[in-house]
Amino acid sequence: MNLIFLGAPGAGKGTQAEVVCNELNIPAISTGNMLREAVKNGTPAGLAAKECMDKGDLVPDEIVIGILKDRIAQDDAKNGFILDGFPRTVSQAEALEKMGVQIDKVVEIHVADEKITSRMSGRRVCEGCGNSYHIEYKPTKVEGICDACGAKVVQRVDDKPETVLSRLATYHEKTAPLKDFYAAKGKLVTVEGQEEIADTSKLTLAAVKG
Ligand code: AMP
């Protein structure tokens, strides 16, 4: 099953992708995580992406599409995958089609803008494996340390309040049009993001399986 998780930054795409990928035994592929890894490793793609990411702007299509194409060609993605954070523009969605990738379902996790900013201030990410946490909704077992790999858990530079507003504006301008794009193909299902992660997971799994 090839799935896309769509939604504003901080809506919970990554968290729900982690739940659903375990359930369906397919990888969750986050272009944001791959780009952060590239920045950390100082690769050419990472060097080119860093400035855009720090400002909350989108990274140019040619960089992101290249990274995504290589990733979905790997063996573990043969039986399906969840795309988290890709596509983010209509031209990226068209690039997926040109690659011959069939998408089964697009799940939009909807959270109102007013809630996004407060959620983002508590969000944390593991420097090592990229797992996502939240100081209130999904805390680590040991403060500041990733449950999965033991590396340090930090706030992303682009989760600071001033950058979040600009990322939200980018979402509405460039990514939200994808809702119409996929609705016209009969593929869009919208899930209302709940206060409790487990409640959103139930709705998300039902949307994926329904
Ligand atoms: P995310 O972890 O999905 O919030 O992504 C973090 C940042 O990585 C975004 O603010 C963008 O700068 C960049 N990024 C991730 N995915 C994409 C994409 N599909 N297209 C362009 N930029 C992206």
mmCIF file of C-alpha atoms and ligand atoms in Angstrom:
data_model
loop_
_atom_site.group_PDB
_atom_site.id
_atom_site.type_symbol
_atom_site.label_atom_id
_atom_site.label_comp_id
_atom_site.label_asym_id
_atom_site.label_seq_id
_atom_site.Cartn_x
_atom_site.Cartn_y
_atom_site.Cartn_z
ATOM 1 C CA MET A 1 0.000 0.000 0.000
ATOM 2 C CA ASN A 2 1.423 3.376 -0.995
ATOM 3 C CA LEU A 3 0.169 6.136 1.274
ATOM 4 C CA ILE A 4 0.704 9.874 1.611
ATOM 5 C CA PHE A 5 0.194 11.662 4.935
ATOM 6 C CA LEU A 6 -0.698 15.275 4.350
ATOM 7 C CA GLY A 7 -1.093 18.060 6.885
ATOM 8 C CA ALA A 8 0.314 21.255 8.337
ATOM 9 C CA PRO A 9 3.663 21.145 10.135
ATOM 10 C CA GLY A 10 2.974 19.831 13.637
ATOM 11 C CA ALA A 11 -0.327 18.171 12.728
ATOM 12 C CA GLY A 12 1.113 14.805 13.732
ATOM 13 C CA LYS A 13 1.988 13.248 10.364
ATOM 14 C CA GLY A 14 5.287 11.827 11.590
ATOM 15 C CA THR A 15 3.813 10.452 14.809
ATOM 16 C CA GLN A 16 0.921 8.782 12.996
ATOM 17 C CA ALA A 17 3.220 7.513 10.252
ATOM 18 C CA GLU A 18 5.282 5.736 12.963
ATOM 19 C CA VAL A 19 2.113 4.038 14.267
ATOM 20 C CA VAL A 20 0.689 3.037 10.890
ATOM 21 C CA CYS A 21 4.003 1.814 9.453
ATOM 22 C CA ASN A 22 4.369 -0.624 12.380
ATOM 23 C CA GLU A 23 0.823 -1.824 11.872
ATOM 24 C CA LEU A 24 1.199 -2.356 8.104
ATOM 25 C CA ASN A 25 4.872 -3.325 8.170
ATOM 26 C CA ILE A 26 5.887 -0.766 5.568
ATOM 27 C CA PRO A 27 8.472 2.016 6.033
ATOM 28 C CA ALA A 28 7.558 5.594 6.880
ATOM 29 C CA ILE A 29 9.568 7.864 4.614
ATOM 30 C CA SER A 30 10.041 11.411 5.862
ATOM 31 C CA THR A 31 11.777 13.804 3.489
ATOM 32 C CA GLY A 32 12.267 16.169 6.459
ATOM 33 C CA ASN A 33 14.165 13.448 8.380
ATOM 34 C CA MET A 34 16.241 12.579 5.320
ATOM 35 C CA LEU A 35 17.092 16.243 4.742
ATOM 36 C CA ARG A 36 18.055 16.756 8.419
ATOM 37 C CA GLU A 37 20.299 13.687 8.122
ATOM 38 C CA ALA A 38 21.874 15.132 4.955
ATOM 39 C CA VAL A 39 22.481 18.460 6.749
ATOM 40 C CA LYS A 40 24.054 16.645 9.713
ATOM 41 C CA ASN A 41 26.348 14.667 7.403
ATOM 42 C CA GLY A 42 27.273 17.739 5.355
ATOM 43 C CA THR A 43 26.379 16.089 2.016
ATOM 44 C CA PRO A 44 25.981 18.336 -1.077
ATOM 45 C CA ALA A 45 22.167 18.003 -0.808
ATOM 46 C CA GLY A 46 22.353 18.875 2.893
ATOM 47 C CA LEU A 47 24.509 21.942 2.294
ATOM 48 C CA ALA A 48 22.099 23.158 -0.398
ATOM 49 C CA ALA A 49 19.037 22.511 1.797
ATOM 50 C CA LYS A 50 20.160 23.938 5.140
ATOM 51 C CA GLU A 51 19.443 27.625 4.560
ATOM 52 C CA CYS A 52 15.917 26.976 3.227
ATOM 53 C CA MET A 53 15.135 24.636 6.110
ATOM 54 C CA ASP A 54 16.356 26.997 8.813
ATOM 55 C CA LYS A 55 14.121 29.757 7.409
ATOM 56 C CA GLY A 56 11.122 27.426 7.130
ATOM 57 C CA ASP A 57 11.097 27.623 3.315
ATOM 58 C CA LEU A 58 10.709 24.632 1.048
ATOM 59 C CA VAL A 59 13.863 23.032 -0.307
ATOM 60 C CA PRO A 60 14.050 23.173 -4.142
ATOM 61 C CA ASP A 61 12.192 20.365 -5.913
ATOM 62 C CA GLU A 62 15.230 18.950 -7.709
ATOM 63 C CA ILE A 63 16.955 18.194 -4.389
ATOM 64 C CA VAL A 64 13.929 16.686 -2.623
ATOM 65 C CA ILE A 65 12.680 14.699 -5.613
ATOM 66 C CA GLY A 66 16.155 13.174 -6.110
ATOM 67 C CA ILE A 67 16.366 12.086 -2.457
ATOM 68 C CA LEU A 68 12.832 10.655 -2.503
ATOM 69 C CA LYS A 69 13.354 8.765 -5.748
ATOM 70 C CA ASP A 70 16.470 7.018 -4.383
ATOM 71 C CA ARG A 71 14.689 6.137 -1.144
ATOM 72 C CA ILE A 72 11.570 4.544 -2.647
ATOM 73 C CA ALA A 73 13.770 2.469 -4.958
ATOM 74 C CA GLN A 74 15.197 0.645 -1.917
ATOM 75 C CA ASP A 75 14.160 -2.940 -1.161
ATOM 76 C CA ASP A 76 12.166 -2.249 1.995
ATOM 77 C CA ALA A 77 9.807 0.044 0.061
ATOM 78 C CA LYS A 78 8.843 -2.622 -2.499
ATOM 79 C CA ASN A 79 5.610 -3.605 -0.706
ATOM 80 C CA GLY A 80 4.552 -0.068 0.021
ATOM 81 C CA PHE A 81 5.421 3.008 2.051
ATOM 82 C CA ILE A 82 4.040 6.010 3.853
ATOM 83 C CA LEU A 83 5.255 9.351 2.593
ATOM 84 C CA ASP A 84 5.435 11.929 5.372
ATOM 85 C CA GLY A 85 6.165 15.438 4.139
ATOM 86 C CA PHE A 86 6.225 14.587 0.433
ATOM 87 C CA PRO A 87 4.781 15.762 -1.894
ATOM 88 C CA ARG A 88 4.599 19.333 -0.621
ATOM 89 C CA THR A 89 3.763 20.999 -3.927
ATOM 90 C CA VAL A 90 1.628 20.077 -6.917
ATOM 91 C CA SER A 91 4.778 19.827 -9.019
ATOM 92 C CA GLN A 92 6.201 17.236 -6.589
ATOM 93 C CA ALA A 93 2.937 15.256 -6.853
ATOM 94 C CA GLU A 94 3.249 15.370 -10.634
ATOM 95 C CA ALA A 95 6.854 14.188 -10.355
ATOM 96 C CA LEU A 96 5.646 11.158 -8.355
ATOM 97 C CA GLU A 97 3.192 10.353 -11.137
ATOM 98 C CA LYS A 98 5.954 10.674 -13.733
ATOM 99 C CA MET A 99 8.023 8.167 -11.716
ATOM 100 C CA GLY A 100 5.101 5.745 -12.180
ATOM 101 C CA VAL A 101 4.299 5.627 -8.453
ATOM 102 C CA GLN A 102 0.666 4.649 -7.794
ATOM 103 C CA ILE A 103 -0.781 6.211 -4.658
ATOM 104 C CA ASP A 104 -3.586 4.278 -2.952
ATOM 105 C CA LYS A 105 -4.689 6.831 -0.387
ATOM 106 C CA VAL A 106 -3.880 10.307 0.848
ATOM 107 C CA VAL A 107 -4.686 10.870 4.515
ATOM 108 C CA GLU A 108 -4.959 14.500 5.545
ATOM 109 C CA ILE A 109 -4.509 15.037 9.287
ATOM 110 C CA HIS A 110 -6.328 18.284 9.937
ATOM 111 C CA VAL A 111 -5.472 20.524 12.884
ATOM 112 C CA ALA A 112 -6.535 24.188 13.113
ATOM 113 C CA ASP A 113 -3.725 26.756 12.838
ATOM 114 C CA GLU A 114 -4.410 28.104 16.346
ATOM 115 C CA LYS A 115 -3.574 24.708 17.828
ATOM 116 C CA ILE A 116 -0.469 24.190 15.699
ATOM 117 C CA THR A 117 1.642 26.929 17.268
ATOM 118 C CA SER A 118 1.124 25.690 20.835
ATOM 119 C CA ARG A 119 1.772 22.068 19.827
ATOM 120 C CA MET A 120 5.015 22.971 18.082
ATOM 121 C CA SER A 121 6.555 24.609 21.124
ATOM 122 C CA GLY A 122 6.554 21.234 22.910
ATOM 123 C CA ARG A 123 7.750 19.157 19.995
ATOM 124 C CA ARG A 124 11.161 17.468 20.226
ATOM 125 C CA VAL A 125 13.129 15.316 17.810
ATOM 126 C CA CYS A 126 15.910 12.765 18.308
ATOM 127 C CA GLU A 127 19.260 13.929 16.945
ATOM 128 C CA GLY A 128 20.219 10.315 16.279
ATOM 129 C CA CYS A 129 17.301 8.450 14.676
ATOM 130 C CA GLY A 130 14.819 11.268 13.998
ATOM 131 C CA ASN A 131 12.024 9.843 16.198
ATOM 132 C CA SER A 132 9.536 12.479 17.252
ATOM 133 C CA TYR A 133 8.383 13.315 20.783
ATOM 134 C CA HIS A 134 6.327 15.944 22.593
ATOM 135 C CA ILE A 135 7.020 17.128 26.138
ATOM 136 C CA GLU A 136 3.314 16.877 26.982
ATOM 137 C CA TYR A 137 1.695 14.383 24.601
ATOM 138 C CA LYS A 138 4.547 11.956 23.966
ATOM 139 C CA PRO A 139 7.390 12.443 26.463
ATOM 140 C CA THR A 140 10.577 10.363 26.428
ATOM 141 C CA LYS A 141 10.935 7.846 29.293
ATOM 142 C CA VAL A 142 14.160 9.562 30.412
ATOM 143 C CA GLU A 143 14.072 13.341 30.008
ATOM 144 C CA GLY A 144 15.967 14.517 26.928
ATOM 145 C CA ILE A 145 16.996 11.004 25.817
ATOM 146 C CA CYS A 146 15.477 9.079 22.892
ATOM 147 C CA ASP A 147 13.625 5.882 23.937
ATOM 148 C CA ALA A 148 14.610 4.162 20.694
ATOM 149 C CA CYS A 149 18.321 4.902 20.305
ATOM 150 C CA GLY A 150 19.523 6.744 23.435
ATOM 151 C CA ALA A 151 20.674 9.866 21.555
ATOM 152 C CA LYS A 152 19.821 13.413 22.651
ATOM 153 C CA VAL A 153 16.326 14.773 22.020
ATOM 154 C CA VAL A 154 16.248 18.447 20.999
ATOM 155 C CA GLN A 155 13.958 21.187 19.688
ATOM 156 C CA ARG A 156 14.288 21.689 15.931
ATOM 157 C CA VAL A 157 15.637 25.111 14.886
ATOM 158 C CA ASP A 158 12.607 25.488 12.613
ATOM 159 C CA ASP A 159 10.155 24.751 15.462
ATOM 160 C CA LYS A 160 10.881 28.147 17.068
ATOM 161 C CA PRO A 161 7.681 30.291 17.067
ATOM 162 C CA GLU A 162 8.812 32.816 14.421
ATOM 163 C CA THR A 163 9.679 30.066 11.917
ATOM 164 C CA VAL A 164 6.504 28.093 12.618
ATOM 165 C CA LEU A 165 4.343 30.976 11.363
ATOM 166 C CA SER A 166 6.244 31.148 8.111
ATOM 167 C CA ARG A 167 6.058 27.347 7.682
ATOM 168 C CA LEU A 168 2.296 27.502 8.212
ATOM 169 C CA ALA A 169 1.981 30.214 5.551
ATOM 170 C CA THR A 170 4.049 28.076 3.161
ATOM 171 C CA TYR A 171 1.784 25.114 3.918
ATOM 172 C CA HIS A 172 -1.374 27.028 3.031
ATOM 173 C CA GLU A 173 0.097 28.552 -0.096
ATOM 174 C CA LYS A 174 1.992 25.604 -1.590
ATOM 175 C CA THR A 175 0.890 22.334 0.039
ATOM 176 C CA ALA A 176 -2.818 22.757 0.804
ATOM 177 C CA PRO A 177 -3.677 22.799 -2.953
ATOM 178 C CA LEU A 178 -2.696 19.112 -2.929
ATOM 179 C CA LYS A 179 -5.962 18.404 -1.114
ATOM 180 C CA ASP A 180 -7.932 19.361 -4.233
ATOM 181 C CA PHE A 181 -5.388 17.590 -6.440
ATOM 182 C CA TYR A 182 -5.960 14.244 -4.683
ATOM 183 C CA ALA A 183 -9.658 14.787 -3.907
ATOM 184 C CA ALA A 184 -10.249 15.102 -7.670
ATOM 185 C CA LYS A 185 -8.704 11.618 -8.030
ATOM 186 C CA GLY A 186 -10.942 10.237 -5.244
ATOM 187 C CA LYS A 187 -7.950 9.516 -3.003
ATOM 188 C CA LEU A 188 -8.273 12.042 -0.185
ATOM 189 C CA VAL A 189 -9.501 11.064 3.295
ATOM 190 C CA THR A 190 -9.483 13.678 6.065
ATOM 191 C CA VAL A 191 -8.913 12.800 9.705
ATOM 192 C CA GLU A 192 -9.483 15.363 12.466
ATOM 193 C CA GLY A 193 -6.355 15.484 14.681
ATOM 194 C CA GLN A 194 -7.350 14.779 18.301
ATOM 195 C CA GLU A 195 -5.890 15.938 21.596
ATOM 196 C CA GLU A 196 -4.691 12.393 22.422
ATOM 197 C CA ILE A 197 -2.280 10.745 19.974
ATOM 198 C CA ALA A 198 -3.937 7.325 20.427
ATOM 199 C CA ASP A 199 -7.320 8.760 19.434
ATOM 200 C CA THR A 200 -5.893 10.190 16.216
ATOM 201 C CA SER A 201 -4.186 6.828 15.559
ATOM 202 C CA LYS A 202 -7.533 5.001 15.721
ATOM 203 C CA LEU A 203 -9.042 7.416 13.201
ATOM 204 C CA THR A 204 -5.967 7.274 10.979
ATOM 205 C CA LEU A 205 -5.868 3.460 10.919
ATOM 206 C CA ALA A 206 -9.593 3.352 10.138
ATOM 207 C CA ALA A 207 -9.052 5.828 7.286
ATOM 208 C CA VAL A 208 -6.173 3.767 5.879
ATOM 209 C CA LYS A 209 -7.998 0.450 6.109
ATOM 210 C CA GLY A 210 -11.482 1.700 5.204
HETATM 211 P P1 AMP B 1 9.377 18.384 8.006
HETATM 212 O O1 AMP B 1 10.222 17.572 8.932
HETATM 213 O O2 AMP B 1 8.516 17.529 7.109
HETATM 214 O O3 AMP B 1 8.582 19.437 8.734
HETATM 215 O O4 AMP B 1 10.376 19.165 7.027
HETATM 216 C C1 AMP B 1 11.311 20.078 7.531
HETATM 217 C C2 AMP B 1 11.797 20.982 6.428
HETATM 218 O O5 AMP B 1 12.433 20.206 5.410
HETATM 219 C C3 AMP B 1 10.713 21.761 5.709
HETATM 220 O O6 AMP B 1 10.357 22.966 6.385
HETATM 221 C C4 AMP B 1 11.392 22.034 4.371
HETATM 222 O O7 AMP B 1 12.355 23.058 4.488
HETATM 223 C C5 AMP B 1 12.139 20.733 4.129
HETATM 224 N N1 AMP B 1 11.318 19.751 3.395
HETATM 225 C C6 AMP B 1 10.865 18.543 3.842
HETATM 226 N N2 AMP B 1 10.156 17.905 2.900
HETATM 227 C C7 AMP B 1 10.133 18.733 1.827
HETATM 228 C C8 AMP B 1 9.545 18.658 0.528
HETATM 229 N N3 AMP B 1 8.816 17.606 0.148
HETATM 230 N N4 AMP B 1 9.754 19.699 -0.321
HETATM 231 C C9 AMP B 1 10.485 20.763 0.039
HETATM 232 N N5 AMP B 1 11.053 20.916 1.239
HETATM 233 C C10 AMP B 1 10.886 19.900 2.133
#
